[in-house]
Amino acid sequence: MDRMYRVLGFWTGIFTIMFYLGEMYTTSLIFLGQTGFFILLSYLKLSERMYLYIFGAYLTIFFAGFTYYTTFLMTPGAGH
């Protein structure tokens, strides 16, 4: 299970680079934080159950934040 967190760290690292090259600096910093979080967790040698609990908590926080952002903060059609 710890290897999967390294895979998540790799892909969030790729997203960090792409967002940075696309001049989306705030988003790239958010993904850089997630990359560090996943890589750090991968070396803690936790049990598989604990890794799943952490991932479930991560998804809950992400979906709550994303729902809040898209409902209350995002302005539809602001990019045009």
PDB file with one MODEL, atoms N, CA, C and O in Angstrom:
MODEL        1
ATOM      1  N   MET A   1       0.818  -1.191   0.000  1.00  0.00           N
ATOM      2  CA  MET A   1       0.000   0.000   0.000  1.00  0.00           C
ATOM      3  C   MET A   1       0.867   1.263   0.000  1.00  0.00           C
ATOM      4  O   MET A   1       0.479   2.285  -0.565  1.00  0.00           O
ATOM      5  N   ASP A   2       2.026   1.188   0.627  1.00  0.00           N
ATOM      6  CA  ASP A   2       2.884   2.366   0.657  1.00  0.00           C
ATOM      7  C   ASP A   2       3.374   2.736  -0.738  1.00  0.00           C
ATOM      8  O   ASP A   2       3.636   3.908  -1.008  1.00  0.00           O
ATOM      9  N   ARG A   3       3.502   1.758  -1.623  1.00  0.00           N
ATOM     10  CA  ARG A   3       3.913   2.056  -2.990  1.00  0.00           C
ATOM     11  C   ARG A   3       2.840   2.840  -3.743  1.00  0.00           C
ATOM     12  O   ARG A   3       3.154   3.661  -4.605  1.00  0.00           O
ATOM     13  N   MET A   4       1.587   2.584  -3.417  1.00  0.00           N
ATOM     14  CA  MET A   4       0.515   3.333  -4.081  1.00  0.00           C
ATOM     15  C   MET A   4       0.553   4.807  -3.693  1.00  0.00           C
ATOM     16  O   MET A   4       0.199   5.668  -4.499  1.00  0.00           O
ATOM     17  N   TYR A   5       0.975   5.102  -2.476  1.00  0.00           N
ATOM     18  CA  TYR A   5       1.114   6.506  -2.083  1.00  0.00           C
ATOM     19  C   TYR A   5       2.273   7.155  -2.842  1.00  0.00           C
ATOM     20  O   TYR A   5       2.222   8.351  -3.130  1.00  0.00           O
ATOM     21  N   ARG A   6       3.306   6.394  -3.165  1.00  0.00           N
ATOM     22  CA  ARG A   6       4.379   6.928  -3.998  1.00  0.00           C
ATOM     23  C   ARG A   6       3.886   7.177  -5.409  1.00  0.00           C
ATOM     24  O   ARG A   6       4.292   8.146  -6.051  1.00  0.00           O
ATOM     25  N   VAL A   7       3.008   6.301  -5.899  1.00  0.00           N
ATOM     26  CA  VAL A   7       2.411   6.514  -7.224  1.00  0.00           C
ATOM     27  C   VAL A   7       1.557   7.778  -7.201  1.00  0.00           C
ATOM     28  O   VAL A   7       1.623   8.586  -8.127  1.00  0.00           O
ATOM     29  N   LEU A   8       0.762   7.953  -6.157  1.00  0.00           N
ATOM     30  CA  LEU A   8      -0.032   9.184  -6.034  1.00  0.00           C
ATOM     31  C   LEU A   8       0.872  10.408  -5.972  1.00  0.00           C
ATOM     32  O   LEU A   8       0.567  11.438  -6.575  1.00  0.00           O
ATOM     33  N   GLY A   9       1.978  10.302  -5.248  1.00  0.00           N
ATOM     34  CA  GLY A   9       2.939  11.402  -5.183  1.00  0.00           C
ATOM     35  C   GLY A   9       3.549  11.700  -6.542  1.00  0.00           C
ATOM     36  O   GLY A   9       3.762  12.861  -6.891  1.00  0.00           O
ATOM     37  N   PHE A  10       3.831  10.655  -7.309  1.00  0.00           N
ATOM     38  CA  PHE A  10       4.385  10.851  -8.652  1.00  0.00           C
ATOM     39  C   PHE A  10       3.401  11.613  -9.529  1.00  0.00           C
ATOM     40  O   PHE A  10       3.777  12.580 -10.192  1.00  0.00           O
ATOM     41  N   TRP A  11       2.137  11.178  -9.536  1.00  0.00           N
ATOM     42  CA  TRP A  11       1.166  11.819 -10.420  1.00  0.00           C
ATOM     43  C   TRP A  11       0.810  13.227  -9.976  1.00  0.00           C
ATOM     44  O   TRP A  11       0.607  14.102 -10.817  1.00  0.00           O
ATOM     45  N   THR A  12       0.729  13.464  -8.673  1.00  0.00           N
ATOM     46  CA  THR A  12       0.488  14.839  -8.241  1.00  0.00           C
ATOM     47  C   THR A  12       1.709  15.706  -8.542  1.00  0.00           C
ATOM     48  O   THR A  12       1.569  16.908  -8.767  1.00  0.00           O
ATOM     49  N   GLY A  13       2.905  15.113  -8.549  1.00  0.00           N
ATOM     50  CA  GLY A  13       4.101  15.845  -8.969  1.00  0.00           C
ATOM     51  C   GLY A  13       4.039  16.224 -10.444  1.00  0.00           C
ATOM     52  O   GLY A  13       4.429  17.331 -10.817  1.00  0.00           O
ATOM     53  N   ILE A  14       3.553  15.317 -11.280  1.00  0.00           N
ATOM     54  CA  ILE A  14       3.383  15.613 -12.704  1.00  0.00           C
ATOM     55  C   ILE A  14       2.374  16.749 -12.882  1.00  0.00           C
ATOM     56  O   ILE A  14       2.591  17.658 -13.684  1.00  0.00           O
ATOM     57  N   PHE A  15       1.272  16.692 -12.133  1.00  0.00           N
ATOM     58  CA  PHE A  15       0.284  17.762 -12.199  1.00  0.00           C
ATOM     59  C   PHE A  15       0.885  19.083 -11.725  1.00  0.00           C
ATOM     60  O   PHE A  15       0.566  20.137 -12.276  1.00  0.00           O
ATOM     61  N   THR A  16       1.746  19.040 -10.714  1.00  0.00           N
ATOM     62  CA  THR A  16       2.407  20.250 -10.226  1.00  0.00           C
ATOM     63  C   THR A  16       3.214  20.904 -11.339  1.00  0.00           C
ATOM     64  O   THR A  16       3.137  22.116 -11.539  1.00  0.00           O
ATOM     65  N   ILE A  17       3.983  20.105 -12.058  1.00  0.00           N
ATOM     66  CA  ILE A  17       4.796  20.634 -13.144  1.00  0.00           C
ATOM     67  C   ILE A  17       3.920  21.207 -14.246  1.00  0.00           C
ATOM     68  O   ILE A  17       4.201  22.288 -14.765  1.00  0.00           O
ATOM     69  N   MET A  18       2.867  20.497 -14.605  1.00  0.00           N
ATOM     70  CA  MET A  18       1.987  20.972 -15.678  1.00  0.00           C
ATOM     71  C   MET A  18       1.266  22.267 -15.291  1.00  0.00           C
ATOM     72  O   MET A  18       1.157  23.181 -16.109  1.00  0.00           O
ATOM     73  N   PHE A  19       0.778  22.352 -14.059  1.00  0.00           N
ATOM     74  CA  PHE A  19       0.126  23.579 -13.619  1.00  0.00           C
ATOM     75  C   PHE A  19       1.117  24.739 -13.577  1.00  0.00           C
ATOM     76  O   PHE A  19       0.765  25.867 -13.920  1.00  0.00           O
ATOM     77  N   TYR A  20       2.357  24.468 -13.159  1.00  0.00           N
ATOM     78  CA  TYR A  20       3.370  25.516 -13.118  1.00  0.00           C
ATOM     79  C   TYR A  20       3.692  26.019 -14.528  1.00  0.00           C
ATOM     80  O   TYR A  20       3.784  27.226 -14.753  1.00  0.00           O
ATOM     81  N   LEU A  21       3.861  25.095 -15.470  1.00  0.00           N
ATOM     82  CA  LEU A  21       4.133  25.489 -16.849  1.00  0.00           C
ATOM     83  C   LEU A  21       2.956  26.219 -17.477  1.00  0.00           C
ATOM     84  O   LEU A  21       3.143  27.039 -18.377  1.00  0.00           O
ATOM     85  N   GLY A  22       1.750  25.932 -17.014  1.00  0.00           N
ATOM     86  CA  GLY A  22       0.559  26.624 -17.489  1.00  0.00           C
ATOM     87  C   GLY A  22       0.292  27.930 -16.758  1.00  0.00           C
ATOM     88  O   GLY A  22      -0.761  28.542 -16.940  1.00  0.00           O
ATOM     89  N   GLU A  23       1.237  28.358 -15.936  1.00  0.00           N
ATOM     90  CA  GLU A  23       1.173  29.605 -15.168  1.00  0.00           C
ATOM     91  C   GLU A  23      -0.011  29.640 -14.198  1.00  0.00           C
ATOM     92  O   GLU A  23      -0.586  30.700 -13.950  1.00  0.00           O
ATOM     93  N   MET A  24      -0.366  28.489 -13.660  1.00  0.00           N
ATOM     94  CA  MET A  24      -1.388  28.394 -12.616  1.00  0.00           C
ATOM     95  C   MET A  24      -0.655  28.138 -11.307  1.00  0.00           C
ATOM     96  O   MET A  24      -0.648  27.019 -10.796  1.00  0.00           O
ATOM     97  N   TYR A  25      -0.037  29.187 -10.770  1.00  0.00           N
ATOM     98  CA  TYR A  25       0.906  29.039  -9.667  1.00  0.00           C
ATOM     99  C   TYR A  25       0.246  28.606  -8.359  1.00  0.00           C
ATOM    100  O   TYR A  25       0.820  27.803  -7.623  1.00  0.00           O
ATOM    101  N   THR A  26      -0.927  29.113  -8.059  1.00  0.00           N
ATOM    102  CA  THR A  26      -1.608  28.720  -6.821  1.00  0.00           C
ATOM    103  C   THR A  26      -1.960  27.240  -6.844  1.00  0.00           C
ATOM    104  O   THR A  26      -1.747  26.528  -5.862  1.00  0.00           O
ATOM    105  N   THR A  27      -2.493  26.787  -7.955  1.00  0.00           N
ATOM    106  CA  THR A  27      -2.849  25.376  -8.094  1.00  0.00           C
ATOM    107  C   THR A  27      -1.609  24.489  -8.030  1.00  0.00           C
ATOM    108  O   THR A  27      -1.648  23.403  -7.452  1.00  0.00           O
ATOM    109  N   SER A  28      -0.516  24.951  -8.622  1.00  0.00           N
ATOM    110  CA  SER A  28       0.707  24.141  -8.580  1.00  0.00           C
ATOM    111  C   SER A  28       1.236  24.032  -7.149  1.00  0.00           C
ATOM    112  O   SER A  28       1.785  22.995  -6.778  1.00  0.00           O
ATOM    113  N   LEU A  29       1.081  25.077  -6.345  1.00  0.00           N
ATOM    114  CA  LEU A  29       1.500  24.991  -4.941  1.00  0.00           C
ATOM    115  C   LEU A  29       0.628  24.027  -4.145  1.00  0.00           C
ATOM    116  O   LEU A  29       1.127  23.312  -3.276  1.00  0.00           O
ATOM    117  N   ILE A  30      -0.667  24.003  -4.437  1.00  0.00           N
ATOM    118  CA  ILE A  30      -1.565  23.066  -3.765  1.00  0.00           C
ATOM    119  C   ILE A  30      -1.151  21.629  -4.092  1.00  0.00           C
ATOM    120  O   ILE A  30      -1.089  20.777  -3.206  1.00  0.00           O
ATOM    121  N   PHE A  31      -0.870  21.371  -5.366  1.00  0.00           N
ATOM    122  CA  PHE A  31      -0.476  20.022  -5.768  1.00  0.00           C
ATOM    123  C   PHE A  31       0.916  19.670  -5.264  1.00  0.00           C
ATOM    124  O   PHE A  31       1.199  18.502  -5.001  1.00  0.00           O
ATOM    125  N   LEU A  32       1.788  20.663  -5.127  1.00  0.00           N
ATOM    126  CA  LEU A  32       3.100  20.405  -4.542  1.00  0.00           C
ATOM    127  C   LEU A  32       2.956  19.959  -3.085  1.00  0.00           C
ATOM    128  O   LEU A  32       3.668  19.064  -2.631  1.00  0.00           O
ATOM    129  N   GLY A  33       2.031  20.588  -2.359  1.00  0.00           N
ATOM    130  CA  GLY A  33       1.757  20.166  -0.986  1.00  0.00           C
ATOM    131  C   GLY A  33       1.217  18.747  -0.920  1.00  0.00           C
ATOM    132  O   GLY A  33       1.604  17.965  -0.052  1.00  0.00           O
ATOM    133  N   GLN A  34       0.322  18.420  -1.843  1.00  0.00           N
ATOM    134  CA  GLN A  34      -0.217  17.067  -1.880  1.00  0.00           C
ATOM    135  C   GLN A  34       0.872  16.050  -2.220  1.00  0.00           C
ATOM    136  O   GLN A  34       0.889  14.945  -1.678  1.00  0.00           O
ATOM    137  N   THR A  35       1.780  16.429  -3.120  1.00  0.00           N
ATOM    138  CA  THR A  35       2.884  15.542  -3.476  1.00  0.00           C
ATOM    139  C   THR A  35       3.740  15.243  -2.250  1.00  0.00           C
ATOM    140  O   THR A  35       4.067  14.087  -1.978  1.00  0.00           O
ATOM    141  N   GLY A  36       4.097  16.284  -1.518  1.00  0.00           N
ATOM    142  CA  GLY A  36       4.884  16.087  -0.299  1.00  0.00           C
ATOM    143  C   GLY A  36       4.153  15.242   0.723  1.00  0.00           C
ATOM    144  O   GLY A  36       4.757  14.394   1.380  1.00  0.00           O
ATOM    145  N   PHE A  37       2.845  15.470   0.863  1.00  0.00           N
ATOM    146  CA  PHE A  37       2.015  14.705   1.800  1.00  0.00           C
ATOM    147  C   PHE A  37       2.028  13.221   1.447  1.00  0.00           C
ATOM    148  O   PHE A  37       2.223  12.374   2.320  1.00  0.00           O
ATOM    149  N   PHE A  38       1.821  12.905   0.174  1.00  0.00           N
ATOM    150  CA  PHE A  38       1.766  11.504  -0.242  1.00  0.00           C
ATOM    151  C   PHE A  38       3.130  10.826  -0.118  1.00  0.00           C
ATOM    152  O   PHE A  38       3.216   9.683   0.331  1.00  0.00           O
ATOM    153  N   ILE A  39       4.186  11.517  -0.509  1.00  0.00           N
ATOM    154  CA  ILE A  39       5.523  10.926  -0.419  1.00  0.00           C
ATOM    155  C   ILE A  39       5.901  10.702   1.042  1.00  0.00           C
ATOM    156  O   ILE A  39       6.460   9.661   1.386  1.00  0.00           O
ATOM    157  N   LEU A  40       5.601  11.668   1.897  1.00  0.00           N
ATOM    158  CA  LEU A  40       5.884  11.520   3.330  1.00  0.00           C
ATOM    159  C   LEU A  40       5.138  10.321   3.913  1.00  0.00           C
ATOM    160  O   LEU A  40       5.723   9.522   4.644  1.00  0.00           O
ATOM    161  N   LEU A  41       3.860  10.194   3.595  1.00  0.00           N
ATOM    162  CA  LEU A  41       3.075   9.072   4.118  1.00  0.00           C
ATOM    163  C   LEU A  41       3.587   7.724   3.617  1.00  0.00           C
ATOM    164  O   LEU A  41       3.497   6.719   4.322  1.00  0.00           O
ATOM    165  N   SER A  42       4.120   7.707   2.406  1.00  0.00           N
ATOM    166  CA  SER A  42       4.544   6.424   1.842  1.00  0.00           C
ATOM    167  C   SER A  42       5.721   5.819   2.599  1.00  0.00           C
ATOM    168  O   SER A  42       5.918   4.604   2.563  1.00  0.00           O
ATOM    169  N   TYR A  43       6.498   6.642   3.279  1.00  0.00           N
ATOM    170  CA  TYR A  43       7.664   6.131   3.998  1.00  0.00           C
ATOM    171  C   TYR A  43       7.404   5.903   5.487  1.00  0.00           C
ATOM    172  O   TYR A  43       8.341   5.594   6.224  1.00  0.00           O
ATOM    173  N   LEU A  44       6.166   6.045   5.947  1.00  0.00           N
ATOM    174  CA  LEU A  44       5.860   5.849   7.359  1.00  0.00           C
ATOM    175  C   LEU A  44       5.655   4.389   7.739  1.00  0.00           C
ATOM    176  O   LEU A  44       5.643   4.059   8.925  1.00  0.00           O
ATOM    177  N   LYS A  45       5.492   3.510   6.755  1.00  0.00           N
ATOM    178  CA  LYS A  45       5.309   2.072   7.000  1.00  0.00           C
ATOM    179  C   LYS A  45       4.133   1.793   7.934  1.00  0.00           C
ATOM    180  O   LYS A  45       4.262   1.070   8.922  1.00  0.00           O
ATOM    181  N   LEU A  46       2.988   2.380   7.601  1.00  0.00           N
ATOM    182  CA  LEU A  46       1.773   2.159   8.385  1.00  0.00           C
ATOM    183  C   LEU A  46       1.111   0.857   7.938  1.00  0.00           C
ATOM    184  O   LEU A  46       1.523   0.241   6.955  1.00  0.00           O
ATOM    185  N   SER A  47       0.095   0.456   8.665  1.00  0.00           N
ATOM    186  CA  SER A  47      -0.655  -0.729   8.256  1.00  0.00           C
ATOM    187  C   SER A  47      -1.558  -0.365   7.078  1.00  0.00           C
ATOM    188  O   SER A  47      -1.847   0.806   6.829  1.00  0.00           O
ATOM    189  N   GLU A  48      -1.990  -1.393   6.368  1.00  0.00           N
ATOM    190  CA  GLU A  48      -2.844  -1.151   5.210  1.00  0.00           C
ATOM    191  C   GLU A  48      -4.165  -0.505   5.623  1.00  0.00           C
ATOM    192  O   GLU A  48      -4.698   0.343   4.907  1.00  0.00           O
ATOM    193  N   ARG A  49      -4.685  -0.905   6.771  1.00  0.00           N
ATOM    194  CA  ARG A  49      -5.926  -0.322   7.265  1.00  0.00           C
ATOM    195  C   ARG A  49      -5.757   1.174   7.526  1.00  0.00           C
ATOM    196  O   ARG A  49      -6.636   1.970   7.195  1.00  0.00           O
ATOM    197  N   MET A  50      -4.622   1.553   8.122  1.00  0.00           N
ATOM    198  CA  MET A  50      -4.391   2.961   8.414  1.00  0.00           C
ATOM    199  C   MET A  50      -4.237   3.767   7.126  1.00  0.00           C
ATOM    200  O   MET A  50      -4.725   4.894   7.040  1.00  0.00           O
ATOM    201  N   TYR A  51      -3.560   3.198   6.123  1.00  0.00           N
ATOM    202  CA  TYR A  51      -3.447   3.880   4.832  1.00  0.00           C
ATOM    203  C   TYR A  51      -4.829   4.117   4.221  1.00  0.00           C
ATOM    204  O   TYR A  51      -5.079   5.178   3.650  1.00  0.00           O
ATOM    205  N   LEU A  52      -5.722   3.139   4.338  1.00  0.00           N
ATOM    206  CA  LEU A  52      -7.067   3.300   3.795  1.00  0.00           C
ATOM    207  C   LEU A  52      -7.860   4.336   4.584  1.00  0.00           C
ATOM    208  O   LEU A  52      -8.613   5.108   3.990  1.00  0.00           O
ATOM    209  N   TYR A  53      -7.712   4.373   5.897  1.00  0.00           N
ATOM    210  CA  TYR A  53      -8.380   5.393   6.700  1.00  0.00           C
ATOM    211  C   TYR A  53      -7.899   6.791   6.316  1.00  0.00           C
ATOM    212  O   TYR A  53      -8.704   7.715   6.193  1.00  0.00           O
ATOM    213  N   ILE A  54      -6.600   6.944   6.129  1.00  0.00           N
ATOM    214  CA  ILE A  54      -6.042   8.247   5.747  1.00  0.00           C
ATOM    215  C   ILE A  54      -6.551   8.656   4.368  1.00  0.00           C
ATOM    216  O   ILE A  54      -6.906   9.815   4.151  1.00  0.00           O
ATOM    217  N   PHE A  55      -6.585   7.710   3.444  1.00  0.00           N
ATOM    218  CA  PHE A  55      -7.068   8.028   2.098  1.00  0.00           C
ATOM    219  C   PHE A  55      -8.549   8.393   2.131  1.00  0.00           C
ATOM    220  O   PHE A  55      -8.970   9.312   1.429  1.00  0.00           O
ATOM    221  N   GLY A  56      -9.341   7.694   2.930  1.00  0.00           N
ATOM    222  CA  GLY A  56     -10.757   8.032   3.066  1.00  0.00           C
ATOM    223  C   GLY A  56     -10.949   9.426   3.644  1.00  0.00           C
ATOM    224  O   GLY A  56     -11.813  10.171   3.183  1.00  0.00           O
ATOM    225  N   ALA A  57     -10.161   9.786   4.641  1.00  0.00           N
ATOM    226  CA  ALA A  57     -10.239  11.135   5.216  1.00  0.00           C
ATOM    227  C   ALA A  57      -9.810  12.180   4.192  1.00  0.00           C
ATOM    228  O   ALA A  57     -10.417  13.247   4.100  1.00  0.00           O
ATOM    229  N   TYR A  58      -8.774  11.879   3.428  1.00  0.00           N
ATOM    230  CA  TYR A  58      -8.308  12.787   2.375  1.00  0.00           C
ATOM    231  C   TYR A  58      -9.416  13.028   1.352  1.00  0.00           C
ATOM    232  O   TYR A  58      -9.677  14.172   0.981  1.00  0.00           O
ATOM    233  N   LEU A  59     -10.066  11.960   0.893  1.00  0.00           N
ATOM    234  CA  LEU A  59     -11.144  12.108  -0.087  1.00  0.00           C
ATOM    235  C   LEU A  59     -12.320  12.897   0.481  1.00  0.00           C
ATOM    236  O   LEU A  59     -12.910  13.716  -0.223  1.00  0.00           O
ATOM    237  N   THR A  60     -12.666  12.662   1.741  1.00  0.00           N
ATOM    238  CA  THR A  60     -13.778  13.392   2.369  1.00  0.00           C
ATOM    239  C   THR A  60     -13.484  14.882   2.416  1.00  0.00           C
ATOM    240  O   THR A  60     -14.343  15.697   2.079  1.00  0.00           O
ATOM    241  N   ILE A  61     -12.272  15.243   2.831  1.00  0.00           N
ATOM    242  CA  ILE A  61     -11.905  16.658   2.902  1.00  0.00           C
ATOM    243  C   ILE A  61     -11.860  17.278   1.508  1.00  0.00           C
ATOM    244  O   ILE A  61     -12.311  18.407   1.313  1.00  0.00           O
ATOM    245  N   PHE A  62     -11.316  16.540   0.538  1.00  0.00           N
ATOM    246  CA  PHE A  62     -11.249  17.056  -0.825  1.00  0.00           C
ATOM    247  C   PHE A  62     -12.640  17.316  -1.388  1.00  0.00           C
ATOM    248  O   PHE A  62     -12.898  18.392  -1.928  1.00  0.00           O
ATOM    249  N   PHE A  63     -13.538  16.343  -1.269  1.00  0.00           N
ATOM    250  CA  PHE A  63     -14.868  16.505  -1.848  1.00  0.00           C
ATOM    251  C   PHE A  63     -15.666  17.594  -1.149  1.00  0.00           C
ATOM    252  O   PHE A  63     -16.426  18.314  -1.798  1.00  0.00           O
ATOM    253  N   ALA A  64     -15.507  17.726   0.152  1.00  0.00           N
ATOM    254  CA  ALA A  64     -16.193  18.806   0.867  1.00  0.00           C
ATOM    255  C   ALA A  64     -15.664  20.165   0.398  1.00  0.00           C
ATOM    256  O   ALA A  64     -16.445  21.083   0.149  1.00  0.00           O
ATOM    257  N   GLY A  65     -14.345  20.293   0.280  1.00  0.00           N
ATOM    258  CA  GLY A  65     -13.761  21.547  -0.191  1.00  0.00           C
ATOM    259  C   GLY A  65     -14.128  21.852  -1.628  1.00  0.00           C
ATOM    260  O   GLY A  65     -14.440  22.996  -1.957  1.00  0.00           O
ATOM    261  N   PHE A  66     -14.096  20.851  -2.484  1.00  0.00           N
ATOM    262  CA  PHE A  66     -14.436  21.057  -3.891  1.00  0.00           C
ATOM    263  C   PHE A  66     -15.902  21.446  -4.054  1.00  0.00           C
ATOM    264  O   PHE A  66     -16.230  22.325  -4.851  1.00  0.00           O
ATOM    265  N   THR A  67     -16.777  20.795  -3.302  1.00  0.00           N
ATOM    266  CA  THR A  67     -18.195  21.127  -3.362  1.00  0.00           C
ATOM    267  C   THR A  67     -18.441  22.549  -2.872  1.00  0.00           C
ATOM    268  O   THR A  67     -19.224  23.284  -3.473  1.00  0.00           O
ATOM    269  N   TYR A  68     -17.777  22.944  -1.782  1.00  0.00           N
ATOM    270  CA  TYR A  68     -17.910  24.311  -1.279  1.00  0.00           C
ATOM    271  C   TYR A  68     -17.430  25.312  -2.323  1.00  0.00           C
ATOM    272  O   TYR A  68     -18.095  26.316  -2.576  1.00  0.00           O
ATOM    273  N   TYR A  69     -16.274  25.039  -2.932  1.00  0.00           N
ATOM    274  CA  TYR A  69     -15.720  25.953  -3.929  1.00  0.00           C
ATOM    275  C   TYR A  69     -16.653  26.099  -5.128  1.00  0.00           C
ATOM    276  O   TYR A  69     -16.948  27.216  -5.553  1.00  0.00           O
ATOM    277  N   THR A  70     -17.121  24.973  -5.676  1.00  0.00           N
ATOM    278  CA  THR A  70     -17.956  25.045  -6.874  1.00  0.00           C
ATOM    279  C   THR A  70     -19.334  25.614  -6.581  1.00  0.00           C
ATOM    280  O   THR A  70     -19.963  26.175  -7.479  1.00  0.00           O
ATOM    281  N   THR A  71     -19.824  25.487  -5.348  1.00  0.00           N
ATOM    282  CA  THR A  71     -21.150  26.001  -5.020  1.00  0.00           C
ATOM    283  C   THR A  71     -21.127  27.484  -4.677  1.00  0.00           C
ATOM    284  O   THR A  71     -21.993  28.235  -5.126  1.00  0.00           O
ATOM    285  N   PHE A  72     -20.142  27.916  -3.884  1.00  0.00           N
ATOM    286  CA  PHE A  72     -20.179  29.267  -3.355  1.00  0.00           C
ATOM    287  C   PHE A  72     -19.131  30.225  -3.928  1.00  0.00           C
ATOM    288  O   PHE A  72     -19.355  31.436  -3.914  1.00  0.00           O
ATOM    289  N   LEU A  73     -18.016  29.738  -4.422  1.00  0.00           N
ATOM    290  CA  LEU A  73     -16.937  30.632  -4.828  1.00  0.00           C
ATOM    291  C   LEU A  73     -16.733  30.750  -6.340  1.00  0.00           C
ATOM    292  O   LEU A  73     -16.366  31.818  -6.830  1.00  0.00           O
ATOM    293  N   MET A  74     -16.964  29.680  -7.074  1.00  0.00           N
ATOM    294  CA  MET A  74     -16.698  29.692  -8.507  1.00  0.00           C
ATOM    295  C   MET A  74     -17.766  30.526  -9.224  1.00  0.00           C
ATOM    296  O   MET A  74     -18.963  30.347  -9.003  1.00  0.00           O
ATOM    297  N   THR A  75     -17.314  31.425 -10.076  1.00  0.00           N
ATOM    298  CA  THR A  75     -18.225  32.245 -10.857  1.00  0.00           C
ATOM    299  C   THR A  75     -18.391  31.610 -12.236  1.00  0.00           C
ATOM    300  O   THR A  75     -17.418  31.504 -12.983  1.00  0.00           O
ATOM    301  N   PRO A  76     -19.594  31.189 -12.582  1.00  0.00           N
ATOM    302  CA  PRO A  76     -19.786  30.551 -13.883  1.00  0.00           C
ATOM    303  C   PRO A  76     -19.468  31.511 -15.033  1.00  0.00           C
ATOM    304  O   PRO A  76     -19.901  32.663 -15.021  1.00  0.00           O
ATOM    305  N   GLY A  77     -18.728  31.043 -16.002  1.00  0.00           N
ATOM    306  CA  GLY A  77     -18.387  31.843 -17.181  1.00  0.00           C
ATOM    307  C   GLY A  77     -17.369  32.924 -16.929  1.00  0.00           C
ATOM    308  O   GLY A  77     -17.251  33.840 -17.743  1.00  0.00           O
ATOM    309  N   ALA A  78     -16.619  32.863 -15.830  1.00  0.00           N
ATOM    310  CA  ALA A  78     -15.667  33.931 -15.512  1.00  0.00           C
ATOM    311  C   ALA A  78     -14.446  33.911 -16.414  1.00  0.00           C
ATOM    312  O   ALA A  78     -13.734  34.911 -16.499  1.00  0.00           O
ATOM    313  N   GLY A  79     -14.188  32.809 -17.083  1.00  0.00           N
ATOM    314  CA  GLY A  79     -13.005  32.708 -17.925  1.00  0.00           C
ATOM    315  C   GLY A  79     -13.167  33.372 -19.282  1.00  0.00           C
ATOM    316  O   GLY A  79     -12.192  33.493 -20.024  1.00  0.00           O
ATOM    317  N   HIS A  80     -14.374  33.805 -19.625  1.00  0.00           N
ATOM    318  CA  HIS A  80     -14.607  34.374 -20.962  1.00  0.00           C
ATOM    319  C   HIS A  80     -14.896  35.835 -20.894  1.00  0.00           C
ATOM    320  O   HIS A  80     -15.115  36.470 -21.926  1.00  0.00           O
TER     321      HIS A  80
ENDMDL
END
